[in-house]
């Protein structure tokens, strides 16, 4: 089985496993106690904090360990907003942040605060100028991920941090996806991370708060972790997390080059091997191990199941694989195709042979899924039938992705050049995938029209 989902959770690094086992015998006692066992535990905790702080690029007394990366985000945002409540209650996030950031933003909005969401370019990156324009006199905090978790695009953190510094606004960076590859550049104020993303154990997060940043811990007071992360520290897990971060950093320079070559191979070969594919995300300014592509006329859930049967563990941002049946907020913000979405994120040490095997399996797997769904297999006809109507209506109500797009593709040649097709759909993914299909096919997307049920998506045929 080839595990290609390191962006969700990286396999436990051998150094993490060794450190975890070794510290179980020494790190079980209360590090706040002065007796021998407590002092040993304190030494392990302090050493882990120093190791992690060095890798992150902060002082040890600026870093605390939390029970997860999500908890680090929630704690960091809440504390920073509370610390600057006299400035105002305005929060800035990008449209492609991790759900933990967006959930915190929603909670802040429900509590009476205001939130600005900065849009992204089609590559998934924010424009530093657009981010700077969102800053206001009452902005208490700004948030920006270092790299996107779904498409791998790196964000211009240094430029955004400089704009925030000039405005006197602290910047919180969610660095969960990038910490394995190096420290975050730029003048960030707060930073969060998650150990299981870099090969450490689950249940350990990190929160760094620079000296001088106004910060007010929320919740009941607790003496642990400078009052910023309550509860007894899981010292063996913390030690393993710090040790693995140092270990993966030692491998990062060589592995980033090797894995980038493999992901570049996938980026180049997939559109050659599989028709009707859109590779999304920035092709250059991205994480070395992660890429995403979307396949027209494909049910994402079925595709992932078939790849799993073929021995590949991958993930997806497709609405067809989610319980909500709505497309990924990241893909939606980027305005790219969401159906048949596949995210490949390679763990350290992934053999090149497994990538080649993936490339050999993918084309027939996608073809089989398309055939099962009745997707069009030939190029669109160049001549419309004699007497073809100037407008057609496709009723795709109650049918989920990718069926509305498949039905559109089947009938578009049934209208003359300049004619229109109205696709009736109540699937949220259609709002994203029909315009994406038009761009890929050279057809004109006219826009939406109200309908008795769902929405009418209007497409004009302008290409043969």
Tab-separated table of C-alpha atoms in Angstrom:
chain	number	residue	atom	x	y	z
A	1	UNK	CA	0.000	0.000	0.000
A	2	UNK	CA	1.387	3.430	-0.961
A	3	UNK	CA	0.455	6.129	1.534
A	4	UNK	CA	0.196	9.473	-0.308
A	5	UNK	CA	-1.656	11.548	2.322
A	6	UNK	CA	1.099	13.037	4.458
A	7	UNK	CA	-0.677	16.418	4.461
A	8	UNK	CA	-3.399	14.835	6.593
A	9	UNK	CA	-1.009	13.018	8.874
A	10	UNK	CA	2.586	11.994	8.252
A	11	UNK	CA	3.737	8.515	9.284
A	12	UNK	CA	5.428	8.444	12.688
A	13	UNK	CA	9.107	9.191	12.158
A	14	UNK	CA	11.503	6.521	13.492
A	15	UNK	CA	13.168	9.150	15.695
A	16	UNK	CA	9.776	10.029	17.192
A	17	UNK	CA	9.115	6.379	17.992
A	18	UNK	CA	12.531	6.004	19.654
A	19	UNK	CA	12.174	9.221	21.663
A	20	UNK	CA	8.648	8.292	22.734
A	21	UNK	CA	9.695	4.900	24.048
A	22	UNK	CA	12.799	6.246	25.766
A	23	UNK	CA	10.963	9.077	27.542
A	24	UNK	CA	8.152	6.864	28.827
A	25	UNK	CA	10.464	5.698	31.591
A	26	UNK	CA	11.711	9.183	32.530
A	27	UNK	CA	8.934	11.609	31.674
A	28	UNK	CA	5.927	10.294	33.563
A	29	UNK	CA	6.259	12.439	36.696
A	30	UNK	CA	4.944	15.945	37.354
A	31	UNK	CA	7.545	18.427	36.000
A	32	UNK	CA	6.349	21.015	38.515
A	33	UNK	CA	7.578	18.910	41.454
A	34	UNK	CA	10.993	19.332	43.042
A	35	UNK	CA	11.782	15.705	43.793
A	36	UNK	CA	14.041	13.594	41.579
A	37	UNK	CA	11.376	12.205	39.250
A	38	UNK	CA	9.860	15.669	38.794
A	39	UNK	CA	13.273	17.167	38.004
A	40	UNK	CA	13.906	14.502	35.361
A	41	UNK	CA	10.558	15.226	33.759
A	42	UNK	CA	11.256	18.970	33.850
A	43	UNK	CA	14.628	18.452	32.156
A	44	UNK	CA	12.970	16.497	29.341
A	45	UNK	CA	10.266	19.130	28.911
A	46	UNK	CA	12.748	22.012	28.899
A	47	UNK	CA	15.017	20.253	26.410
A	48	UNK	CA	12.067	19.560	24.106
A	49	UNK	CA	10.983	23.192	24.306
A	50	UNK	CA	14.473	24.406	23.411
A	51	UNK	CA	14.689	21.993	20.480
A	52	UNK	CA	11.288	22.991	19.098
A	53	UNK	CA	11.927	26.707	19.630
A	54	UNK	CA	15.209	26.501	17.726
A	55	UNK	CA	13.479	24.788	14.793
A	56	UNK	CA	10.615	27.288	14.784
A	57	UNK	CA	12.819	30.328	15.218
A	58	UNK	CA	11.664	31.732	18.545
A	59	UNK	CA	12.781	31.862	22.167
A	60	UNK	CA	11.982	28.870	24.384
A	61	UNK	CA	9.978	31.069	26.749
A	62	UNK	CA	7.814	32.159	23.784
A	63	UNK	CA	6.738	28.594	23.016
A	64	UNK	CA	4.101	26.420	24.674
A	65	UNK	CA	2.863	22.930	23.845
A	66	UNK	CA	-0.841	22.325	23.333
A	67	UNK	CA	-2.960	19.211	22.906
A	68	UNK	CA	-3.253	19.643	19.107
A	69	UNK	CA	-2.588	22.028	16.256
A	70	UNK	CA	-6.265	22.953	16.228
A	71	UNK	CA	-6.128	23.793	19.918
A	72	UNK	CA	-3.033	25.927	19.270
A	73	UNK	CA	-4.936	27.892	16.614
A	74	UNK	CA	-8.036	28.363	18.765
A	75	UNK	CA	-5.954	29.357	21.801
A	76	UNK	CA	-3.700	31.691	19.837
A	77	UNK	CA	-6.533	33.539	18.103
A	78	UNK	CA	-8.642	33.872	21.245
A	79	UNK	CA	-5.724	35.105	23.350
A	80	UNK	CA	-4.526	37.619	20.777
A	81	UNK	CA	-8.012	39.020	20.180
A	82	UNK	CA	-8.603	39.357	23.918
A	83	UNK	CA	-5.234	40.994	24.449
A	84	UNK	CA	-6.047	43.696	21.898
A	85	UNK	CA	-9.754	44.167	22.539
A	86	UNK	CA	-9.235	47.867	23.288
A	87	UNK	CA	-7.873	48.376	19.768
A	88	UNK	CA	-10.962	46.832	18.224
A	89	UNK	CA	-12.668	43.566	17.343
A	90	UNK	CA	-11.784	43.249	13.673
A	91	UNK	CA	-10.158	39.996	12.535
A	92	UNK	CA	-8.624	39.296	9.117
A	93	UNK	CA	-8.271	35.817	7.598
A	94	UNK	CA	-7.611	34.562	4.094
A	95	UNK	CA	-10.315	32.692	2.206
A	96	UNK	CA	-8.236	29.486	2.134
A	97	UNK	CA	-7.283	29.117	5.794
A	98	UNK	CA	-7.541	25.783	7.568
A	99	UNK	CA	-10.961	25.107	9.057
A	100	UNK	CA	-9.593	25.644	12.570
A	101	UNK	CA	-8.897	29.296	11.707
A	102	UNK	CA	-12.228	29.753	9.939
A	103	UNK	CA	-14.109	28.179	12.854
A	104	UNK	CA	-12.380	30.587	15.241
A	105	UNK	CA	-13.344	33.455	12.949
A	106	UNK	CA	-16.956	32.298	12.921
A	107	UNK	CA	-17.001	32.083	16.723
A	108	UNK	CA	-15.570	35.605	16.883
A	109	UNK	CA	-18.288	36.849	14.529
A	110	UNK	CA	-20.995	35.208	16.629
A	111	UNK	CA	-19.532	36.937	19.679
A	112	UNK	CA	-20.053	40.327	18.083
A	113	UNK	CA	-16.705	40.767	16.337
A	114	UNK	CA	-16.172	41.545	12.668
A	115	UNK	CA	-14.232	39.422	10.171
A	116	UNK	CA	-12.748	40.280	6.779
A	117	UNK	CA	-11.927	37.416	4.418
A	118	UNK	CA	-9.168	38.221	1.923
A	119	UNK	CA	-9.729	36.538	-1.465
A	120	UNK	CA	-7.018	34.592	-3.257
A	121	UNK	CA	-5.719	34.420	-6.792
A	122	UNK	CA	-6.395	31.377	-8.958
A	123	UNK	CA	-3.098	29.927	-7.683
A	124	UNK	CA	-4.438	29.941	-4.117
A	125	UNK	CA	-2.171	32.743	-2.878
A	126	UNK	CA	-3.292	36.052	-1.427
A	127	UNK	CA	-2.127	39.315	-2.919
A	128	UNK	CA	-0.064	41.219	-0.328
A	129	UNK	CA	-1.672	44.442	-1.547
A	130	UNK	CA	-5.170	43.019	-1.087
A	131	UNK	CA	-4.235	41.835	2.381
A	132	UNK	CA	-2.818	45.249	3.266
A	133	UNK	CA	-6.011	46.899	2.021
A	134	UNK	CA	-8.025	44.820	4.502
A	135	UNK	CA	-6.163	46.274	7.494
A	136	UNK	CA	-8.162	48.843	9.485
A	137	UNK	CA	-7.562	50.996	12.555
A	138	UNK	CA	-9.701	48.578	14.581
A	139	UNK	CA	-7.958	45.420	13.344
A	140	UNK	CA	-6.942	43.367	16.374
A	141	UNK	CA	-5.400	40.390	14.602
A	142	UNK	CA	-4.562	39.058	11.142
A	143	UNK	CA	-4.171	35.367	10.228
A	144	UNK	CA	-2.400	33.786	7.267
A	145	UNK	CA	-1.275	30.198	6.722
A	146	UNK	CA	2.311	29.665	5.596
A	147	UNK	CA	1.260	27.146	2.922
A	148	UNK	CA	-2.074	25.755	1.853
A	149	UNK	CA	-3.041	22.329	3.111
A	150	UNK	CA	-5.044	21.340	0.013
A	151	UNK	CA	-3.067	22.643	-2.965
A	152	UNK	CA	0.391	23.297	-1.485
A	153	UNK	CA	0.666	26.963	-2.500
A	154	UNK	CA	3.011	28.957	-0.270
A	155	UNK	CA	1.692	32.285	0.947
A	156	UNK	CA	3.647	35.590	0.845
A	157	UNK	CA	4.001	35.639	4.626
A	158	UNK	CA	6.985	38.000	4.751
A	159	UNK	CA	5.253	40.684	2.655
A	160	UNK	CA	1.992	40.388	4.598
A	161	UNK	CA	3.875	40.457	7.910
A	162	UNK	CA	5.589	43.679	6.871
A	163	UNK	CA	2.240	45.283	6.018
A	164	UNK	CA	0.855	44.163	9.372
A	165	UNK	CA	3.930	45.467	11.207
A	166	UNK	CA	3.535	48.863	9.546
A	167	UNK	CA	-0.098	48.937	10.680
A	168	UNK	CA	0.760	47.765	14.204
A	169	UNK	CA	-1.272	44.561	13.816
A	170	UNK	CA	0.039	41.162	14.991
A	171	UNK	CA	0.061	38.359	12.415
A	172	UNK	CA	-0.742	34.772	13.405
A	173	UNK	CA	0.705	32.182	11.010
A	174	UNK	CA	-0.680	28.644	10.824
A	175	UNK	CA	2.506	26.795	9.847
A	176	UNK	CA	1.201	23.256	10.239
A	177	UNK	CA	2.014	22.219	6.664
A	178	UNK	CA	5.384	23.932	6.277
A	179	UNK	CA	7.301	23.462	9.530
A	180	UNK	CA	8.815	20.187	8.347
A	181	UNK	CA	10.552	22.064	5.527
A	182	UNK	CA	11.980	25.021	7.435
A	183	UNK	CA	11.188	28.000	9.656
A	184	UNK	CA	8.639	30.576	8.522
A	185	UNK	CA	10.328	33.676	7.160
A	186	UNK	CA	9.091	37.156	8.010
A	187	UNK	CA	8.084	39.074	11.089
A	188	UNK	CA	5.203	36.993	12.332
A	189	UNK	CA	3.845	37.614	15.825
A	190	UNK	CA	2.196	34.283	16.644
A	191	UNK	CA	2.739	30.863	15.063
A	192	UNK	CA	1.032	27.495	15.380
A	193	UNK	CA	1.905	23.974	14.288
A	194	UNK	CA	0.885	20.341	14.675
A	195	UNK	CA	3.314	17.511	15.390
A	196	UNK	CA	1.540	14.780	13.437
A	197	UNK	CA	1.992	16.843	10.250
A	198	UNK	CA	5.791	16.491	10.463
A	199	UNK	CA	6.019	12.899	11.673
A	200	UNK	CA	5.560	13.416	15.404
A	201	UNK	CA	2.785	11.836	17.480
A	202	UNK	CA	-0.784	13.081	17.315
A	203	UNK	CA	-2.005	15.116	20.272
A	204	UNK	CA	0.829	17.674	20.342
A	205	UNK	CA	0.579	21.204	18.988
A	206	UNK	CA	2.835	24.225	19.337
A	207	UNK	CA	1.936	27.857	19.939
A	208	UNK	CA	4.585	30.585	19.798
A	209	UNK	CA	3.769	34.115	20.956
A	210	UNK	CA	6.513	36.692	20.454
A	211	UNK	CA	7.529	38.870	23.369
A	212	UNK	CA	5.757	42.212	23.174
A	213	UNK	CA	2.571	40.830	21.622
A	214	UNK	CA	-0.453	41.708	23.718
A	215	UNK	CA	-1.962	38.405	24.740
A	216	UNK	CA	-4.604	37.465	27.322
A	217	UNK	CA	-5.126	33.728	27.958
A	218	UNK	CA	-8.789	32.760	27.898
A	219	UNK	CA	-10.623	30.267	30.063
A	220	UNK	CA	-10.008	29.283	33.679
A	221	UNK	CA	-6.551	30.079	34.989
A	222	UNK	CA	-3.982	27.274	34.936
A	223	UNK	CA	-0.340	27.288	35.974
A	224	UNK	CA	0.783	24.955	33.159
A	225	UNK	CA	2.541	26.216	30.025
A	226	UNK	CA	2.628	29.861	31.090
A	227	UNK	CA	-1.138	29.737	31.598
A	228	UNK	CA	-1.673	29.364	27.832
A	229	UNK	CA	-2.291	25.616	27.604
A	230	UNK	CA	-4.026	24.051	30.605
A	231	UNK	CA	-3.555	20.506	31.785
A	232	UNK	CA	-0.771	18.081	32.597
A	233	UNK	CA	1.859	17.969	29.855
A	234	UNK	CA	2.202	14.743	27.868
A	235	UNK	CA	5.966	14.806	28.183
A	236	UNK	CA	6.785	11.608	26.220
A	237	UNK	CA	4.710	12.857	23.276
A	238	UNK	CA	6.204	16.354	23.527
A	239	UNK	CA	9.728	14.926	23.551
A	240	UNK	CA	8.924	12.758	20.524
A	241	UNK	CA	7.424	15.749	18.704
A	242	UNK	CA	10.488	17.919	19.252
A	243	UNK	CA	12.922	15.131	18.382
A	244	UNK	CA	11.097	14.320	15.152
A	245	UNK	CA	10.950	17.990	14.126
A	246	UNK	CA	14.706	18.224	14.479
A	247	UNK	CA	15.124	14.942	12.567
A	248	UNK	CA	12.927	15.896	9.607
A	249	UNK	CA	14.645	19.262	9.371
A	250	UNK	CA	17.978	17.445	9.025
A	251	UNK	CA	16.517	15.588	6.038
A	252	UNK	CA	14.550	18.491	4.598
A	253	UNK	CA	17.134	19.922	2.194
A	254	UNK	CA	17.754	16.652	0.368
A	255	UNK	CA	14.181	15.342	0.586
A	256	UNK	CA	12.627	18.580	-0.638
A	257	UNK	CA	14.673	18.358	-3.841
A	258	UNK	CA	13.869	14.680	-4.363
A	259	UNK	CA	10.161	14.954	-3.579
A	260	UNK	CA	9.780	18.076	-5.718
A	261	UNK	CA	11.153	16.112	-8.655
A	262	UNK	CA	8.522	13.426	-8.021
A	263	UNK	CA	5.626	15.868	-7.668
A	264	UNK	CA	6.841	17.740	-10.758
A	265	UNK	CA	6.721	14.408	-12.590
A	266	UNK	CA	3.106	13.912	-11.518
A	267	UNK	CA	2.176	17.500	-12.423
A	268	UNK	CA	3.614	17.066	-15.912
A	269	UNK	CA	2.474	13.522	-16.638
A	270	UNK	CA	-1.111	13.487	-15.332
A	271	UNK	CA	-2.450	15.940	-17.982
A	272	UNK	CA	-0.628	13.918	-20.652
A	273	UNK	CA	-1.985	10.579	-19.460
A	274	UNK	CA	-5.516	11.593	-18.442
A	275	UNK	CA	-7.724	13.784	-20.648
A	276	UNK	CA	-9.653	16.675	-19.162
A	277	UNK	CA	-7.567	17.298	-16.055
A	278	UNK	CA	-6.809	20.594	-14.306
A	279	UNK	CA	-3.717	20.718	-12.087
A	280	UNK	CA	-4.353	23.413	-9.481
A	281	UNK	CA	-2.172	25.488	-7.190
A	282	UNK	CA	0.999	27.464	-7.852
A	283	UNK	CA	3.381	25.365	-9.991
A	284	UNK	CA	6.520	26.900	-8.476
A	285	UNK	CA	5.868	28.620	-5.151
A	286	UNK	CA	4.578	25.545	-3.361
A	287	UNK	CA	5.441	22.832	-0.876
A	288	UNK	CA	7.753	20.210	-2.376
A	289	UNK	CA	5.688	17.148	-1.530
A	290	UNK	CA	2.091	18.171	-2.308
A	291	UNK	CA	0.032	18.628	-5.463
A	292	UNK	CA	-3.644	18.581	-6.413
A	293	UNK	CA	-5.464	17.917	-9.662
A	294	UNK	CA	-9.122	17.648	-10.635
A	295	UNK	CA	-10.645	15.352	-13.261
A	296	UNK	CA	-13.692	16.302	-15.304
A	297	UNK	CA	-16.654	13.893	-15.314
A	298	UNK	CA	-15.432	11.984	-12.252
A	299	UNK	CA	-17.105	11.193	-8.944
A	300	UNK	CA	-14.387	11.995	-6.421
A	301	UNK	CA	-15.532	9.492	-3.830
A	302	UNK	CA	-15.602	6.639	-6.338
A	303	UNK	CA	-12.187	7.615	-7.683
A	304	UNK	CA	-10.651	7.600	-4.200
A	305	UNK	CA	-12.174	4.200	-3.458
A	306	UNK	CA	-10.830	2.775	-6.713
A	307	UNK	CA	-7.357	4.167	-6.049
A	308	UNK	CA	-7.519	2.680	-2.561
A	309	UNK	CA	-8.340	-0.707	-4.103
A	310	UNK	CA	-5.329	-0.257	-6.376
A	311	UNK	CA	-3.100	0.353	-3.346
A	312	UNK	CA	-2.938	4.151	-3.084
A	313	UNK	CA	-4.092	6.270	-0.145
A	314	UNK	CA	-4.907	9.774	-1.365
A	315	UNK	CA	-7.368	12.453	-0.279
A	316	UNK	CA	-9.655	14.938	-1.984
A	317	UNK	CA	-11.300	18.341	-1.753
A	318	UNK	CA	-14.168	17.223	-3.937
A	319	UNK	CA	-17.710	17.722	-2.695
A	320	UNK	CA	-18.406	14.117	-3.689
A	321	UNK	CA	-16.204	12.924	-0.847
A	322	UNK	CA	-17.622	15.138	1.893
A	323	UNK	CA	-20.592	14.637	4.153
A	324	UNK	CA	-21.776	18.183	3.405
A	325	UNK	CA	-21.815	17.673	-0.383
A	326	UNK	CA	-20.299	21.139	-0.797
A	327	UNK	CA	-17.001	21.728	-2.591
A	328	UNK	CA	-13.844	22.471	-0.663
A	329	UNK	CA	-13.755	26.090	0.486
A	330	UNK	CA	-10.184	26.254	-0.824
A	331	UNK	CA	-11.054	25.133	-4.359
A	332	UNK	CA	-14.135	27.354	-4.281
A	333	UNK	CA	-12.099	30.415	-3.288
A	334	UNK	CA	-9.627	29.672	-6.085
A	335	UNK	CA	-12.399	29.287	-8.656
A	336	UNK	CA	-11.039	26.001	-10.006
A	337	UNK	CA	-12.605	22.668	-10.903
A	338	UNK	CA	-13.573	20.653	-7.833
A	339	UNK	CA	-15.018	17.417	-9.226
A	340	UNK	CA	-12.761	14.383	-9.256
A	341	UNK	CA	-10.235	16.198	-7.068
A	342	UNK	CA	-7.173	14.243	-5.927
A	343	UNK	CA	-4.571	15.501	-3.454
A	344	UNK	CA	-1.249	13.679	-3.452
A	345	UNK	CA	1.101	14.467	-0.552
A	346	UNK	CA	4.218	12.324	-0.403
A	347	UNK	CA	5.792	11.325	2.926
A	348	UNK	CA	9.532	11.480	3.441
A	349	UNK	CA	11.245	8.549	1.783
A	350	UNK	CA	8.554	7.867	-0.847
A	351	UNK	CA	10.191	5.667	-3.522
A	352	UNK	CA	10.154	6.951	-7.094
A	353	UNK	CA	8.875	3.546	-8.200
A	354	UNK	CA	5.638	4.081	-6.281
A	355	UNK	CA	5.038	7.371	-8.074
A	356	UNK	CA	5.590	5.650	-11.412
A	357	UNK	CA	3.145	2.929	-10.415
A	358	UNK	CA	0.580	5.592	-9.477
A	359	UNK	CA	0.978	7.166	-12.907
A	360	UNK	CA	0.430	3.805	-14.556
A	361	UNK	CA	-2.709	3.035	-12.524
A	362	UNK	CA	-4.393	6.451	-12.628
A	363	UNK	CA	-5.409	6.647	-16.329
A	364	UNK	CA	-7.342	3.379	-16.418
A	365	UNK	CA	-8.877	4.103	-13.013
A	366	UNK	CA	-10.205	7.490	-14.136
A	367	UNK	CA	-11.396	5.982	-17.443
A	368	UNK	CA	-13.302	3.253	-15.592
A	369	UNK	CA	-15.040	5.775	-13.321
A	370	UNK	CA	-15.992	7.953	-16.293
A	371	UNK	CA	-17.364	4.985	-18.200
A	372	UNK	CA	-19.444	3.961	-15.202
A	373	UNK	CA	-20.937	7.464	-15.033
A	374	UNK	CA	-21.633	7.615	-18.754
A	375	UNK	CA	-19.281	10.533	-19.368
A	376	UNK	CA	-18.596	11.638	-22.954
A	377	UNK	CA	-15.604	9.854	-24.453
A	378	UNK	CA	-15.168	11.585	-27.802
A	379	UNK	CA	-14.475	15.162	-28.826
A	380	UNK	CA	-17.508	17.365	-29.280
A	381	UNK	CA	-19.005	17.375	-32.750
A	382	UNK	CA	-18.186	20.378	-34.895
A	383	UNK	CA	-21.521	20.625	-36.698
A	384	UNK	CA	-24.869	21.058	-34.982
A	385	UNK	CA	-27.816	18.979	-36.175
A	386	UNK	CA	-29.941	20.611	-38.861
A	387	UNK	CA	-32.684	22.679	-37.313
A	388	UNK	CA	-31.144	22.433	-33.846
A	389	UNK	CA	-32.837	24.678	-31.258
A	390	UNK	CA	-31.098	27.858	-30.132
A	391	UNK	CA	-31.574	26.890	-26.485
A	392	UNK	CA	-31.719	23.704	-24.467
A	393	UNK	CA	-32.572	23.026	-20.853
A	394	UNK	CA	-30.864	20.278	-18.834
A	395	UNK	CA	-32.732	19.196	-15.709
A	396	UNK	CA	-30.073	17.942	-13.292
A	397	UNK	CA	-32.043	18.675	-10.124
A	398	UNK	CA	-31.367	16.170	-7.370
A	399	UNK	CA	-28.259	14.866	-9.116
A	400	UNK	CA	-24.827	15.397	-7.643
A	401	UNK	CA	-21.428	16.096	-9.103
A	402	UNK	CA	-20.273	15.364	-11.699
A	403	UNK	CA	-23.619	14.510	-13.359
A	404	UNK	CA	-24.704	18.137	-14.107
A	405	UNK	CA	-21.444	18.755	-15.979
A	406	UNK	CA	-21.638	15.408	-17.795
A	407	UNK	CA	-25.152	16.194	-18.999
A	408	UNK	CA	-24.028	19.651	-20.134
A	409	UNK	CA	-21.153	18.142	-22.117
A	410	UNK	CA	-23.515	15.666	-23.805
A	411	UNK	CA	-25.936	18.300	-25.115
A	412	UNK	CA	-23.763	21.339	-25.850
A	413	UNK	CA	-23.369	20.270	-29.497
A	414	UNK	CA	-27.151	20.092	-29.775
A	415	UNK	CA	-27.332	23.865	-30.112
A	416	UNK	CA	-25.784	25.973	-32.876
A	417	UNK	CA	-22.897	28.323	-32.247
A	418	UNK	CA	-24.296	31.203	-30.225
A	419	UNK	CA	-27.032	29.022	-28.731
A	420	UNK	CA	-27.383	28.445	-25.003
A	421	UNK	CA	-27.804	25.598	-22.556
A	422	UNK	CA	-29.431	26.141	-19.155
A	423	UNK	CA	-28.422	23.589	-16.562
A	424	UNK	CA	-30.867	23.333	-13.659
A	425	UNK	CA	-29.037	22.140	-10.558
A	426	UNK	CA	-29.395	22.238	-6.791
A	427	UNK	CA	-25.852	20.966	-6.208
A	428	UNK	CA	-23.551	23.620	-4.748
A	429	UNK	CA	-20.614	22.154	-6.696
A	430	UNK	CA	-22.251	23.122	-9.990
A	431	UNK	CA	-21.645	26.781	-9.177
A	432	UNK	CA	-17.918	26.051	-9.326
A	433	UNK	CA	-17.649	23.210	-11.818
A	434	UNK	CA	-19.796	24.529	-14.674
A	435	UNK	CA	-17.754	27.762	-15.044
A	436	UNK	CA	-14.563	25.682	-14.756
A	437	UNK	CA	-15.822	23.349	-17.493
A	438	UNK	CA	-16.534	26.346	-19.736
A	439	UNK	CA	-13.004	27.640	-19.263
A	440	UNK	CA	-11.502	24.233	-20.048
A	441	UNK	CA	-13.747	23.767	-23.097
A	442	UNK	CA	-13.587	27.309	-24.481
A	443	UNK	CA	-17.314	27.905	-24.017
A	444	UNK	CA	-18.849	31.075	-22.581
A	445	UNK	CA	-20.279	30.989	-19.093
A	446	UNK	CA	-23.084	33.549	-19.121
A	447	UNK	CA	-23.989	33.325	-15.437
A	448	UNK	CA	-26.742	32.246	-13.065
A	449	UNK	CA	-30.463	32.776	-13.299
A	450	UNK	CA	-33.103	32.172	-10.623
A	451	UNK	CA	-35.197	29.026	-10.999
A	452	UNK	CA	-38.220	27.555	-9.250
A	453	UNK	CA	-35.858	24.969	-7.733
A	454	UNK	CA	-32.122	25.279	-7.523
A	455	UNK	CA	-30.304	27.542	-9.961
A	456	UNK	CA	-30.113	27.809	-13.741
A	457	UNK	CA	-26.515	27.968	-14.965
A	458	UNK	CA	-26.408	29.456	-18.463
A	459	UNK	CA	-23.723	28.437	-20.969
A	460	UNK	CA	-23.375	29.814	-24.525
A	461	UNK	CA	-21.748	27.669	-27.166
A	462	UNK	CA	-18.951	29.682	-28.795
A	463	UNK	CA	-16.524	26.880	-29.662
A	464	UNK	CA	-16.957	23.841	-31.908
